[in-house]
Amino acid sequence: MTGKTAPERSLGSPSLDGLILKVMEDCGCSRQRATAALQASNGDVEQAKRHQKTWAKYQARSATSPRLPTSVATDQSGAGVCAPLFSQPGSEETDETTPGSGGVCAGTAPPSPAITPVSKATEISDASLDETAITDWDFILPRLPLPDQPSTTDEAVQYPFDLLNLVRGIQHGASQGDVARYLADYSRVTVEREINDEIKGFPSIFYIVARNDETLLRMWAAHGGNVSAVHGASGVPLVAFVIAQSEMIQQDTTMLLAVLLGLGAPPDAIPPAFYTPYHQDLPVNGPNLQGSGHDPVPVWCTGATSRRLVRTANLGQRYYLNRAARLVPTTTRSRQVAVRKKAQAVLEIPYFLVGQTTASNRLLRKLISHIMIPSERPLVLAFAGPSGHGKTELARRLGYLLSLDLEVVDCAIVNRELELFGPRHPYSGADVGTPLNNFLARHAKQPCIVFLDEFEKTTSDIHQALLLPFDNGEYQDRRNLKTVDCSKTIWIIATNALDDKIHSFCDLHTDIITSDDESRKEQLARQLSRGLKKEFLSHFGGPITGRISEFIPFVPFSEGEQAVIVHKFLRALISRVRAPVSLSTGQDEWLLGDIRLRIRHDASVCIALAKDGYLRELGARSLSGAAKKVEDMLVGVYLEESGEIVERGKGLDVVLSIDGDEVVFLPLHKS
């Protein structure tokens, strides 16, 4: 891997200058836009012209008057809180929003053209928005006017449910809280009856996913939103729109796609040739769909749409589609139990994690069983596997999906009973307690999660102290000696002590890592789990082993999964360096900014990086080092630019690509 520049036509070369001028003349656009269109189209003039015309149409619909004023306060959790859904325009003074990260959404919608309102002068008439005549959609949603305001402030007046006005508010940046409150004002029957109606020819959920907000999407689906929706006139499925819109809003939609699939959207709505195998680069013009197993080829999947999907379907998205296609769908009864217990979010568990399909499936089944049959005993899980393979990530995601508080204890630091729980009253320090002691006391009789990391570092006195909480869900608060009911606590023990057993098993049964047959992998996982229980017994003894509800193995990553994890780190890098340069002093300083970084041949690039960096003893931690090398290379390219670093300066477009076996940067142009 090197920071050298591979041979490519420079911006000033006559041939490229001619292409730029051609696009400028035919589209009437600036040199900057023509160059950007050619870059996005790999030098294809006709494709670049179509790209520019689509971009111009999108901008014409999106940009006009000042955006809907929203006041962003901060609640106790630090999340942004917008002004009410139907507040009067101009009633607030600020227009601040918090960009979404593509991960856990806990704030307002990101500022983007997709939620910029139009002025009265440029609103599109209802006649021009008649979508029934559309056959080849451009993936641009109609712009809706601002939501109507209530004619009275009398809270006793009950207005009928108004889906159109609600969607208007959502498109114009209404907060999650405002949407939730509006939906809560109406009966479930009323909301479910109307929530899937069309707005200007599009199912309402299309406008929801256009916000690129995971929480808003879950909320809509929980109220009956159809995640399998299709745009009737063009036949484009919602999953394709989620992928394609990333190009329009210039944001990563990978995690939104994972959530959509976890909520039950069908992955095969997109021809499998686009994501099977997921870790190979797609042809520029799209895969050959004839005889690809998707028969007949969907009408919406035209040549232009195929090229769009090739441009926008990144490695992570192809992985999630492939994974969802291979997973055994959740049974009707499992979904029914989860919904009745208000735990439907757990059904997403198998869809978001990279690798560890057997671990996530086993966890899901155990959770469904646990919530279905009430028990006085808490759920105690053992996560066994090498570092950096998803144990902590899965525990954190579980807490997030179930909206449960999580207490993480590093047993490498806190490894004695007094350090973990604290001294009992009246000994010195008993009044203060410890983080874990106080967490259990605060969450008495409440569901919560305790994650004991590196449990192999603990001593026998801790094992003895955990027997009672693990067995009957009782714990004694060390500060006042009162009994605490922790029967609803989910305990997760994470250990590396069984790594040798896991590695030797995987070396002997490689199918548990590489097979596409999920039933075969599950069969091997059951066999491995039985072996881990015996190994755990030899390390920690019978009393605590007998109180473990389930042993869940975490195995090394396959080559493709390694590449996807590298891609995940690179997506984070792309987001960071796109932020504007700030020459402020202190924490606000940001020098490596205004960079538009793209990855060409993302599968080949990420496989090469993973091959250089992956160590199964370290897992994702070793792959983060590979991504750090790319960051160092980018810094080198950035510092070679002429002139000083300035705020609001010229941006830099850079492409990460593969040249033979080497990962290289291809500087394209400055804009």
XYZ file of C-alpha atoms in Angstrom, residues 29-569:
541
model
C -23.259 24.201 -16.323
C -20.059 25.432 -14.705
C -16.674 23.799 -15.176
C -16.822 22.646 -11.568
C -20.148 20.851 -12.093
C -19.052 19.361 -15.414
C -15.900 17.958 -13.820
C -17.868 16.531 -10.900
C -20.352 14.888 -13.282
C -17.538 13.316 -15.312
C -15.909 12.077 -12.140
C -19.157 10.426 -11.006
C -19.569 8.866 -14.455
C -16.022 7.560 -14.898
C -15.429 9.841 -17.894
C -18.551 8.781 -19.854
C -19.832 12.026 -21.419
C -23.405 10.870 -22.055
C -23.707 9.455 -18.574
C -22.161 12.646 -17.154
C -24.744 14.773 -18.954
C -27.575 12.667 -17.543
C -25.998 12.919 -14.110
C -25.758 16.711 -14.335
C -29.328 17.103 -15.583
C -30.620 14.960 -12.715
C -28.550 16.982 -10.259
C -29.833 20.264 -11.691
C -33.445 19.051 -11.523
C -32.928 18.001 -7.920
C -31.416 21.351 -6.989
C -34.259 23.213 -8.696
C -36.768 21.320 -6.606
C -34.807 21.588 -3.410
C -33.236 25.009 -3.067
C -35.140 28.238 -2.645
C -36.358 30.100 0.415
C -34.837 29.862 3.907
C -35.404 26.497 5.548
C -38.165 25.939 8.037
C -36.925 27.652 11.203
C -36.303 25.134 13.939
C -35.175 25.783 17.443
C -32.746 23.184 18.685
C -32.598 22.864 22.408
C -30.811 20.082 24.212
C -32.605 17.588 26.359
C -30.984 15.788 29.271
C -29.517 13.168 26.970
C -27.852 15.801 24.803
C -30.023 15.087 21.775
C -31.290 17.915 19.611
C -34.951 18.796 20.055
C -36.666 20.668 17.216
C -39.534 23.094 17.400
C -43.066 21.608 17.272
C -44.135 19.872 14.079
C -46.700 22.510 13.157
C -45.073 25.610 14.683
C -45.579 28.860 12.841
C -42.803 29.599 10.340
C -40.505 32.283 11.652
C -41.468 31.704 15.280
C -37.949 30.642 16.244
C -34.652 32.419 15.898
C -32.172 29.706 15.025
C -31.732 27.113 12.328
C -29.342 24.610 13.853
C -29.473 20.882 13.322
C -27.237 18.007 14.257
C -26.006 15.916 11.343
C -26.812 12.254 11.573
C -23.956 9.797 11.791
C -25.562 6.823 10.121
C -25.264 5.009 13.444
C -27.417 5.543 16.524
C -29.834 8.377 15.737
C -30.577 10.528 18.740
C -31.080 13.995 17.370
C -32.605 16.029 14.630
C -32.465 15.258 10.936
C -29.276 16.230 9.112
C -29.391 19.413 7.070
C -29.636 18.386 3.446
C -31.442 19.257 0.235
C -33.884 16.459 1.034
C -35.470 18.478 3.847
C -35.192 21.987 2.471
C -38.595 23.607 1.995
C -39.609 25.442 -1.144
C -41.049 28.933 -1.255
C -44.569 29.612 -2.484
C -43.099 30.981 -5.684
C -41.414 27.722 -6.576
C -43.821 25.117 -5.225
C -44.674 22.466 -7.793
C -48.328 22.391 -8.676
C -50.465 19.339 -7.974
C -50.928 18.884 -11.718
C -47.186 18.702 -12.336
C -46.866 16.119 -9.562
C -49.197 13.619 -11.155
C -46.980 10.537 -10.820
C -49.293 8.170 -12.659
C -47.526 8.912 -15.939
C -44.046 8.110 -14.641
C -42.400 4.975 -16.018
C -38.686 5.656 -15.437
C -38.356 7.506 -12.141
C -35.353 9.757 -11.455
C -35.332 8.916 -7.701
C -36.322 12.467 -6.795
C -39.309 12.870 -4.491
C -41.754 15.720 -5.005
C -41.197 18.793 -2.844
C -44.167 19.402 -0.606
C -45.284 22.775 0.762
C -44.889 23.661 4.422
C -47.403 21.970 6.731
C -50.664 23.772 7.372
C -50.967 25.469 10.740
C -53.807 24.784 13.194
C -56.664 27.249 12.869
C -57.010 27.360 16.654
C -54.739 26.886 19.639
C -57.531 25.282 21.654
C -56.091 21.959 22.819
C -59.590 20.559 23.253
C -60.127 20.643 19.494
C -59.358 17.251 17.945
C -58.299 17.471 14.321
C -58.675 14.388 12.105
C -55.517 12.439 11.326
C -53.818 14.207 8.410
C -51.133 12.062 6.784
C -50.338 14.633 4.101
C -49.726 17.390 6.643
C -47.644 15.024 8.787
C -45.447 14.036 5.842
C -45.067 17.695 4.900
C -43.761 18.382 8.384
C -41.384 15.420 8.221
C -39.993 16.510 4.860
C -39.416 19.973 6.308
C -37.433 18.715 9.299
C -39.926 17.907 12.067
C -38.189 16.248 15.018
C -38.608 12.644 16.101
C -40.355 13.813 19.267
C -42.894 15.900 17.370
C -43.711 13.025 15.020
C -44.057 10.608 17.940
C -46.394 12.960 19.796
C -48.554 13.497 16.718
C -48.909 9.754 16.099
C -49.684 9.151 19.781
C -52.674 11.513 19.596
C -54.593 9.043 17.416
C -55.745 5.470 17.871
C -53.609 2.699 16.465
C -56.483 1.618 14.223
C -56.727 5.102 12.701
C -52.979 5.410 12.097
C -52.589 1.915 10.634
C -55.535 2.499 8.308
C -53.966 5.583 6.717
C -50.219 5.458 7.249
C -49.488 3.631 3.983
C -51.482 5.965 1.763
C -49.669 7.630 -1.120
C -48.514 11.224 -1.116
C -48.219 12.688 -4.619
C -47.994 9.193 -6.071
C -45.451 7.805 -3.576
C -46.026 5.586 -0.519
C -45.576 7.789 2.556
C -42.651 5.724 3.836
C -40.506 6.922 0.912
C -40.557 10.389 2.471
C -39.577 8.882 5.814
C -36.477 7.104 4.524
C -35.523 10.293 2.638
C -34.713 11.736 6.064
C -31.975 9.086 6.568
C -33.033 8.720 10.202
C -33.041 5.227 11.711
C -35.213 6.153 14.684
C -37.858 7.817 12.525
C -37.967 4.770 10.251
C -38.435 2.405 13.206
C -41.190 4.637 14.557
C -43.015 4.616 11.211
C -42.739 0.841 10.886
C -43.942 0.352 14.470
C -47.121 2.247 13.560
C -47.773 0.022 10.548
C -45.546 1.549 7.865
C -44.950 -0.895 5.018
C -41.202 -1.544 4.649
C -41.895 -3.560 1.496
C -43.463 -0.562 -0.247
C -43.017 -0.031 -3.982
C -43.456 3.113 -6.048
C -46.406 2.049 -8.179
C -45.683 4.024 -11.338
C -42.059 2.932 -11.765
C -42.003 -0.276 -9.703
C -38.935 0.913 -7.721
C -38.837 -0.844 -4.318
C -38.083 1.051 -1.120
C -34.759 -0.763 -0.609
C -33.496 0.502 -3.972
C -34.535 4.059 -3.108
C -32.621 3.918 0.189
C -29.447 2.992 -1.675
C -29.846 5.411 -4.577
C -30.722 8.433 -2.474
C -27.235 8.513 -0.934
C -26.046 10.098 -4.183
C -28.701 12.806 -3.961
C -28.321 13.763 -0.303
C -24.555 13.096 -0.196
C -24.901 11.043 2.978
C -24.159 7.445 3.863
C -27.360 5.369 3.989
C -25.754 2.017 4.856
C -27.141 1.712 8.373
C -30.583 2.878 7.244
C -30.596 -0.030 4.789
C -29.580 -2.447 7.566
C -32.476 -1.198 9.714
C -34.915 -1.490 6.802
C -33.854 -5.097 6.185
C -34.077 -5.831 9.895
C -37.646 -4.534 9.888
C -38.529 -7.074 7.214
C -37.911 -5.407 3.849
C -37.258 -8.083 1.193
C -33.631 -8.063 -0.023
C -34.616 -9.872 -3.238
C -36.585 -6.813 -4.329
C -33.172 -5.958 -5.813
C -31.812 -8.598 -8.226
C -29.297 -10.775 -6.318
C -26.724 -10.252 -9.084
C -26.048 -6.846 -7.498
C -24.929 -8.375 -4.194
C -24.063 -12.029 -4.773
C -21.199 -12.351 -4.188
C -21.062 -9.128 -2.195
C -17.262 -8.816 -2.046
C -16.620 -8.502 -5.781
C -16.557 -5.218 -7.703
C -19.581 -4.652 -9.911
C -19.244 -3.899 -13.645
C -19.675 -0.192 -14.405
C -22.836 -0.817 -16.425
C -24.271 -3.243 -13.913
C -24.350 -7.041 -13.731
C -25.896 -9.211 -16.412
C -29.431 -9.760 -15.146
C -30.487 -12.170 -17.876
C -30.372 -15.671 -16.460
C -29.201 -14.323 -13.090
C -31.922 -16.169 -11.192
C -34.119 -13.090 -10.879
C -36.718 -13.912 -13.522
C -38.204 -11.878 -14.954
C -35.855 -8.895 -14.645
C -37.754 -6.114 -12.812
C -39.168 -3.456 -15.122
C -37.691 -0.705 -12.961
C -34.157 -2.101 -13.318
C -33.324 -0.272 -16.547
C -29.803 0.340 -17.804
C -29.728 3.805 -16.233
C -31.016 2.486 -12.891
C -28.517 -0.387 -12.939
C -25.672 2.077 -13.409
C -27.067 4.188 -10.584
C -27.135 1.187 -8.245
C -23.577 0.262 -9.230
C -22.465 3.795 -8.287
C -24.351 3.929 -5.007
C -24.509 0.357 -3.627
C -21.359 0.285 -1.539
C -19.651 -2.801 -0.144
C -21.411 -2.513 3.222
C -24.831 -2.295 1.610
C -24.146 -5.243 -0.681
C -23.065 -7.208 2.392
C -26.258 -6.427 4.309
C -28.411 -7.369 1.310
C -26.527 -10.639 0.892
C -26.744 -11.402 4.598
C -30.472 -10.672 4.757
C -31.068 -12.914 1.738
C -29.310 -15.825 3.469
C -30.933 -15.447 6.899
C -33.924 -17.577 7.772
C -36.839 -15.103 8.067
C -38.287 -14.528 11.536
C -41.298 -16.751 12.115
C -44.754 -15.223 12.403
C -45.055 -16.338 16.028
C -41.635 -15.009 17.010
C -42.586 -11.632 15.545
C -45.947 -11.811 17.341
C -44.246 -12.475 20.696
C -41.750 -9.656 20.163
C -44.511 -7.184 19.263
C -46.707 -8.181 22.217
C -43.768 -7.754 24.594
C -42.844 -4.415 22.962
C -39.472 -5.869 22.009
C -39.836 -5.977 18.217
C -36.522 -4.144 17.866
C -34.668 -7.336 18.900
C -35.689 -8.847 15.563
C -33.105 -6.549 13.949
C -30.209 -8.161 15.845
C -29.138 -10.606 13.095
C -29.162 -7.883 10.426
C -26.691 -5.252 11.595
C -23.601 -7.106 12.837
C -20.742 -7.896 10.447
C -20.080 -11.613 10.715
C -21.258 -13.617 13.740
C -24.519 -14.760 12.131
C -24.738 -17.781 14.427
C -24.035 -15.636 17.516
C -26.743 -13.122 16.652
C -29.256 -15.839 15.716
C -28.640 -17.739 18.955
C -28.980 -14.537 20.960
C -32.259 -13.667 19.237
C -33.771 -17.089 19.902
C -32.731 -16.980 23.560
C -34.169 -13.490 24.016
C -37.508 -14.462 22.457
C -37.677 -17.525 24.717
C -36.776 -15.455 27.782
C -39.412 -12.767 27.231
C -42.070 -15.301 26.246
C -41.841 -17.375 29.431
C -41.690 -15.207 32.590
C -39.000 -16.291 35.019
C -37.723 -15.116 38.382
C -34.199 -15.959 37.273
C -32.264 -13.402 35.267
C -30.879 -14.142 31.818
C -27.135 -14.881 32.044
C -25.198 -15.116 28.774
C -21.575 -16.024 28.100
C -20.048 -14.349 25.025
C -16.893 -16.307 24.203
C -14.477 -15.382 21.462
C -11.301 -13.515 20.527
C -11.000 -9.763 21.027
C -12.383 -7.446 18.377
C -15.012 -9.832 17.008
C -18.212 -8.115 18.107
C -18.889 -9.116 21.736
C -19.029 -5.581 23.111
C -20.665 -4.222 19.959
C -23.465 -6.794 20.176
C -24.070 -6.001 23.850
C -24.223 -2.267 23.156
C -26.516 -2.764 20.181
C -28.811 -4.939 22.280
C -29.089 -2.159 24.852
C -29.784 0.396 22.132
C -32.432 -1.680 20.354
C -34.261 -2.483 23.595
C -33.758 1.042 25.011
C -32.094 -0.478 28.074
C -29.395 1.117 30.180
C -26.058 -0.685 29.912
C -23.305 -0.863 32.525
C -19.940 -2.003 31.160
C -17.444 -3.308 33.710
C -13.811 -3.779 32.686
C -12.786 -6.767 34.784
C -9.128 -6.214 33.868
C -9.267 -3.173 36.164
C -12.011 -4.176 38.593
C -11.153 -7.763 39.392
C -11.765 -8.175 43.125
C -15.107 -8.386 44.910
C -14.607 -5.184 46.919
C -13.644 -3.270 43.771
C -16.656 -4.565 41.870
C -19.391 -4.188 44.498
C -17.778 -2.133 47.280
C -17.477 -2.702 51.036
C -20.575 -3.371 53.132
C -21.945 -0.913 55.669
C -20.495 0.122 58.162
C -17.000 -0.238 56.650
C -15.214 2.792 55.240
C -16.440 3.754 51.764
C -19.701 1.807 52.016
C -21.806 4.971 51.740
C -20.331 5.762 48.328
C -20.901 2.415 46.646
C -19.427 1.434 43.279
C -20.714 2.085 39.744
C -22.091 -1.456 39.463
C -23.608 -1.499 42.967
C -25.342 1.819 42.388
C -26.463 0.822 38.855
C -28.195 -2.314 40.168
C -29.849 -0.348 42.974
C -31.134 2.323 40.560
C -32.549 -0.322 38.243
C -34.251 -2.506 40.845
C -37.143 -4.419 39.231
C -36.279 -2.814 35.873
C -34.811 -4.426 32.754
C -31.176 -3.422 32.195
C -27.903 -4.943 30.982
C -24.630 -5.564 32.841
C -21.658 -6.418 30.621
C -18.678 -7.961 32.438
C -15.783 -7.685 29.980
C -12.615 -9.825 30.245
C -14.266 -11.971 32.889
C -11.281 -14.314 32.938
C -9.416 -11.597 34.924
C -11.809 -11.920 37.883
C -11.075 -13.794 41.113
C -13.017 -16.548 42.862
C -14.510 -14.088 45.391
C -16.294 -12.317 42.526
C -17.571 -15.635 41.196
C -18.950 -16.408 44.656
C -20.582 -12.963 44.968
C -22.346 -13.386 41.615
C -24.001 -16.708 42.468
C -27.003 -15.181 44.245
C -27.766 -12.488 41.619
C -27.355 -15.047 38.836
C -29.475 -17.667 40.600
C -32.553 -15.880 41.962
C -32.075 -12.263 40.914
C -31.321 -10.855 44.357
C -28.516 -8.506 45.320
C -27.678 -6.661 48.523
C -26.971 -2.944 48.184
C -23.645 -2.496 49.976
C -24.553 1.037 51.088
C -27.602 0.179 53.192
C -27.787 -3.641 53.124
C -31.224 -3.541 51.470
C -32.172 -6.363 49.089
C -32.324 -5.306 45.454
C -34.487 -7.184 42.940
C -32.309 -7.629 39.832
C -34.282 -10.509 38.328
C -34.910 -8.472 35.157
C -31.223 -7.730 34.649
C -29.550 -9.298 31.606
C -26.021 -10.333 32.612
C -23.443 -10.809 29.852
C -20.073 -12.371 30.624
C -17.465 -11.779 27.914
C -14.305 -13.841 27.945
C -11.219 -14.568 25.847
C -10.283 -17.552 28.007
C -11.736 -20.004 25.490
C -9.993 -18.577 22.404
C -7.741 -21.600 21.871
C -10.777 -23.890 21.859
C -12.558 -21.660 19.328
C -9.528 -21.314 17.040
C -8.835 -25.048 16.982
C -12.500 -25.801 16.278
C -12.615 -23.266 13.421
C -9.399 -24.631 11.925
C -11.010 -28.057 11.911
C -14.462 -26.912 10.741
C -13.910 -23.963 8.398
C -17.560 -24.083 7.295
C -18.541 -22.253 10.477
C -16.800 -19.191 8.982
C -17.002 -19.578 5.223
C -20.200 -21.512 4.479
C -23.235 -19.795 2.936
C -25.414 -22.552 4.382
C -26.811 -21.038 7.588
C -28.213 -24.357 8.793
C -24.753 -25.926 8.506
C -23.207 -23.043 10.437
C -25.869 -23.350 13.135
C -25.206 -27.087 13.459
C -21.507 -26.417 13.968
C -22.242 -23.579 16.409
C -24.280 -25.922 18.622
C -21.387 -28.365 18.644
C -18.920 -25.593 19.496
C -21.196 -24.216 22.217
C -21.269 -27.604 23.981
C -17.482 -27.722 23.881
C -17.239 -24.178 25.268
C -19.424 -25.073 28.231
C -17.018 -27.872 29.189
C -14.048 -25.551 28.728
C -15.742 -22.812 30.795
C -16.343 -25.351 33.552
C -12.626 -26.165 33.735
C -11.730 -22.467 33.950
C -14.392 -21.107 36.301
C -15.832 -24.091 38.157
C -19.243 -25.704 38.427
C -21.263 -23.226 40.533
C -21.014 -20.293 38.128
C -21.026 -22.461 34.966
C -24.327 -23.981 36.042
C -25.918 -20.550 36.181
C -25.102 -19.591 32.581
C -28.264 -19.594 30.441
C -26.501 -19.779 27.051
C -22.943 -20.015 25.716
C -22.623 -17.962 22.529
C -19.448 -18.420 20.444
C -17.876 -15.615 18.385
C -15.672 -16.843 15.544
C -12.999 -15.196 13.330
C -14.094 -13.182 10.289
C -14.125 -14.507 6.736
C -12.175 -12.672 4.032
C -15.306 -10.883 2.831
C -16.314 -9.880 6.368
C -12.844 -8.496 6.998
C -13.241 -6.296 3.916
C -16.657 -5.061 5.093
C -15.211 -4.051 8.466
C -12.431 -2.117 6.743
C -15.112 -0.439 4.627
C -16.985 0.503 7.810
C -13.883 2.287 9.132
